[in-house]
Short mmCIF file of C-alpha atoms in Angstrom, two decimals:
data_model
loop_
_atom_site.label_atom_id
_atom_site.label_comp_id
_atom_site.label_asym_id
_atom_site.label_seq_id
_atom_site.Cartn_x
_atom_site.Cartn_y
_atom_site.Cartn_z
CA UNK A 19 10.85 -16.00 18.48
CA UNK A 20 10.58 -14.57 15.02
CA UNK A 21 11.17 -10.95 15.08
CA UNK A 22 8.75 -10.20 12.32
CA UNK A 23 6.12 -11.78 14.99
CA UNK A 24 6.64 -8.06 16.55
CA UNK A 25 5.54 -6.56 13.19
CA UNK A 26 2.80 -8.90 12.74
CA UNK A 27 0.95 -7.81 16.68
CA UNK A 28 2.16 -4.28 15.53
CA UNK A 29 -0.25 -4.18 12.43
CA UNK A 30 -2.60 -6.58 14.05
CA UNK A 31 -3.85 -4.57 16.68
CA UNK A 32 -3.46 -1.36 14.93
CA UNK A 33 -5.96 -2.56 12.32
CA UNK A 34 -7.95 -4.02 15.09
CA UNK A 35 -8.36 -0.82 16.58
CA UNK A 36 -9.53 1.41 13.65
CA UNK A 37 -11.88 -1.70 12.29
CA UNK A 38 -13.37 -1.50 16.44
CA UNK A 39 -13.52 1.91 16.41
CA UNK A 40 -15.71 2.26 13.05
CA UNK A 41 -17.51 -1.04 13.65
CA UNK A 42 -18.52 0.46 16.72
CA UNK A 43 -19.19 4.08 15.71
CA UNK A 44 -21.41 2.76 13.17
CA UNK A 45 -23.56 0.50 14.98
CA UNK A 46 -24.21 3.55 17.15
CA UNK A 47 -25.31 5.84 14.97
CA UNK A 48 -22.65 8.36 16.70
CA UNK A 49 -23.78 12.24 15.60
CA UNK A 50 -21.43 14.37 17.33
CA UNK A 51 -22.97 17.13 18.72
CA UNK A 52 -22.06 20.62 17.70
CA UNK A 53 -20.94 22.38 20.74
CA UNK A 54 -17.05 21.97 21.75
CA UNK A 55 -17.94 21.11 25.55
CA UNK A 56 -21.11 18.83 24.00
CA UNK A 57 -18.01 17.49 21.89
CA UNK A 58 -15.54 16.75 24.66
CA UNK A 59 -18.70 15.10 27.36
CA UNK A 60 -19.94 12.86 24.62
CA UNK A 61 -16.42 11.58 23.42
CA UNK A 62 -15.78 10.86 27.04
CA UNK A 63 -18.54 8.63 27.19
CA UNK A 64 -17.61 6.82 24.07
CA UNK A 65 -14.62 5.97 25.69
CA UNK A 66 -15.74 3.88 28.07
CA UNK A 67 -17.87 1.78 25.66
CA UNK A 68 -16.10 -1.51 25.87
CA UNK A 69 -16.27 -2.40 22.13
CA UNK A 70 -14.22 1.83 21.77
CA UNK A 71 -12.19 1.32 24.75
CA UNK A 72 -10.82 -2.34 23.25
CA UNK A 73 -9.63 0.07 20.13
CA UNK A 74 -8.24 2.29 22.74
CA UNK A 75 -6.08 -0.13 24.28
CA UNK A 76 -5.30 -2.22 21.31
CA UNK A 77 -3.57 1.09 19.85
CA UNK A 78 -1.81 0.65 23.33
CA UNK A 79 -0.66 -2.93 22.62
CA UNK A 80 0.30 -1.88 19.06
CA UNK A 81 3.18 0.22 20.28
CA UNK A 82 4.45 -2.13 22.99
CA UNK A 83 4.77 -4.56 19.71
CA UNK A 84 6.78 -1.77 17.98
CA UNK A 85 8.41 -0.32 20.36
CA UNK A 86 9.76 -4.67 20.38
CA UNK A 87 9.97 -4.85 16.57
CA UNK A 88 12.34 -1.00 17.16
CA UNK A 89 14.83 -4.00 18.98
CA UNK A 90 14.93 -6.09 16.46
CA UNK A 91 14.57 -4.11 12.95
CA UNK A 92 16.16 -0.91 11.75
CA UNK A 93 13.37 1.42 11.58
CA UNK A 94 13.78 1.80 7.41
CA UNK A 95 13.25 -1.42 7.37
CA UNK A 96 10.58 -2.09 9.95
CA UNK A 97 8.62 0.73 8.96
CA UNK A 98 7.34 0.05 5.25
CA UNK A 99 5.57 -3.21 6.90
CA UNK A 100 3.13 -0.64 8.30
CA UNK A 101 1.85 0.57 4.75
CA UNK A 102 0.23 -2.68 5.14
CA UNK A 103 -2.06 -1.49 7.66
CA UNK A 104 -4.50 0.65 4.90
CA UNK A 105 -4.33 -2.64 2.90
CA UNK A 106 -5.66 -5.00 5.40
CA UNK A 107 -8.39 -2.08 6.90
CA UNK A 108 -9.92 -1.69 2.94
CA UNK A 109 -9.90 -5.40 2.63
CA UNK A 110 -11.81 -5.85 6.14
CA UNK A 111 -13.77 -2.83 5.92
CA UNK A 112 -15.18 -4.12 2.46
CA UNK A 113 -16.05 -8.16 3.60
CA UNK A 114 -17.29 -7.12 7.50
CA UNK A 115 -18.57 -2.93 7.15
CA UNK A 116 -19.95 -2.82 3.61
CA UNK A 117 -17.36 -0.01 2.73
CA UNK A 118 -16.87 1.11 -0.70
CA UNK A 119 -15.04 -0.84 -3.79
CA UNK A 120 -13.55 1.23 -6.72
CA UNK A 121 -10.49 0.62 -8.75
CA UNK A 122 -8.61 3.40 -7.82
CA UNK A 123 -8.30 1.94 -4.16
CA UNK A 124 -7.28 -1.10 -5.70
CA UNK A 125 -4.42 0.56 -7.72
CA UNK A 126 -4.00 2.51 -5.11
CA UNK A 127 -2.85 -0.32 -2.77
CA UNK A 128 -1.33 -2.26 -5.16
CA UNK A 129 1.07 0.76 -5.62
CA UNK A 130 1.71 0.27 -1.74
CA UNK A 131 2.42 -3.08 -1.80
CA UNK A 132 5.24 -2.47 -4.70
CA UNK A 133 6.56 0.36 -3.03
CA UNK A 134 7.45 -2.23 0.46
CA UNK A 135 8.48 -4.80 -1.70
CA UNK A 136 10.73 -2.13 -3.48
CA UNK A 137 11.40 -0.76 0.26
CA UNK A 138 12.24 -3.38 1.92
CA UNK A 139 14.13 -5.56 -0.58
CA UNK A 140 16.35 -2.99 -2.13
#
C-alpha cells in the first residue's frame, strides 16, 4: 500500500471532523449557555448527537492513520502534509457552509501550500 494513503485518511478525517462539527453546530443553532455547569450538561448532550459524535470519532480514526503514516514517514516530512488540512476546510467550508471569501485567505493559503512544497522537497 502507498504510504502516503496514511496521510491522505490522516487529513481526510481530520477535515471531516471539523466540517461535521460546524455543519452540525450550525444547523442547530447551538447558543451555549452561560453558566460553567449549564456549559459542561449541554456539551455532553452534543456529544451524543450522531452527526457531533461522527466528528468525535473521525478525530479518533485520524490518529490511528498517523500514528500509521509515524511508520512510514519521518515526522519532518510527514508533518507539513497536514498544513493542508486549513486548505481543504476553507475550500469546503466556502462550496457546502457559505463561509466567507477574501483575498487574504487566499494568499494566505497559497503561502501554505509554498511553504510544504518548500518543506517537503528541500
Amino acid at each position: 500500500m502507498n504510504p502516503y494513503f496514511y496521510i491522505f485518511g490522516t487529513l481526510f478525517f481530520t477535515v471531516y471532523g471539523q466540517i461535521v462539527l460546524k455543519w452540525r453546530l450550525s444547523g442547530l443553532k447551538v447558543i451555549l449557555p452561560e453558566g460553567f455547569s449549564e456549559k459542561i450538561v449541554y456539551l455532553t448532550k452534543l456529544i451524543f448527537d450522531p452527526f457531533i459524535f461522527s466528528g468525535f470519532a473521525s478525530a479518533f480514526i485520524a490518529s490511528l492513520f498517523w500514528m500509521a503514516a509515524m511508520t512510514k514517514f519521518e515526522i519532518t516530512q510527514a508533518y507539513p502534509f497536514m498544513s493542508l488540512a486549513p486548505a481543504l476546510v476553507f475550500v469546503i467550508g466556502i462550496l457546502f457552509l457559505g463561509e466567507t471569501f477574501s483575498i487574504g485567505k487566499v494568499l494566505g493559503l497559497g503561502l501554505i501550500i509554498i511553504g510544504i512544497v518548500v518543506t517537503v522537497k528541500y
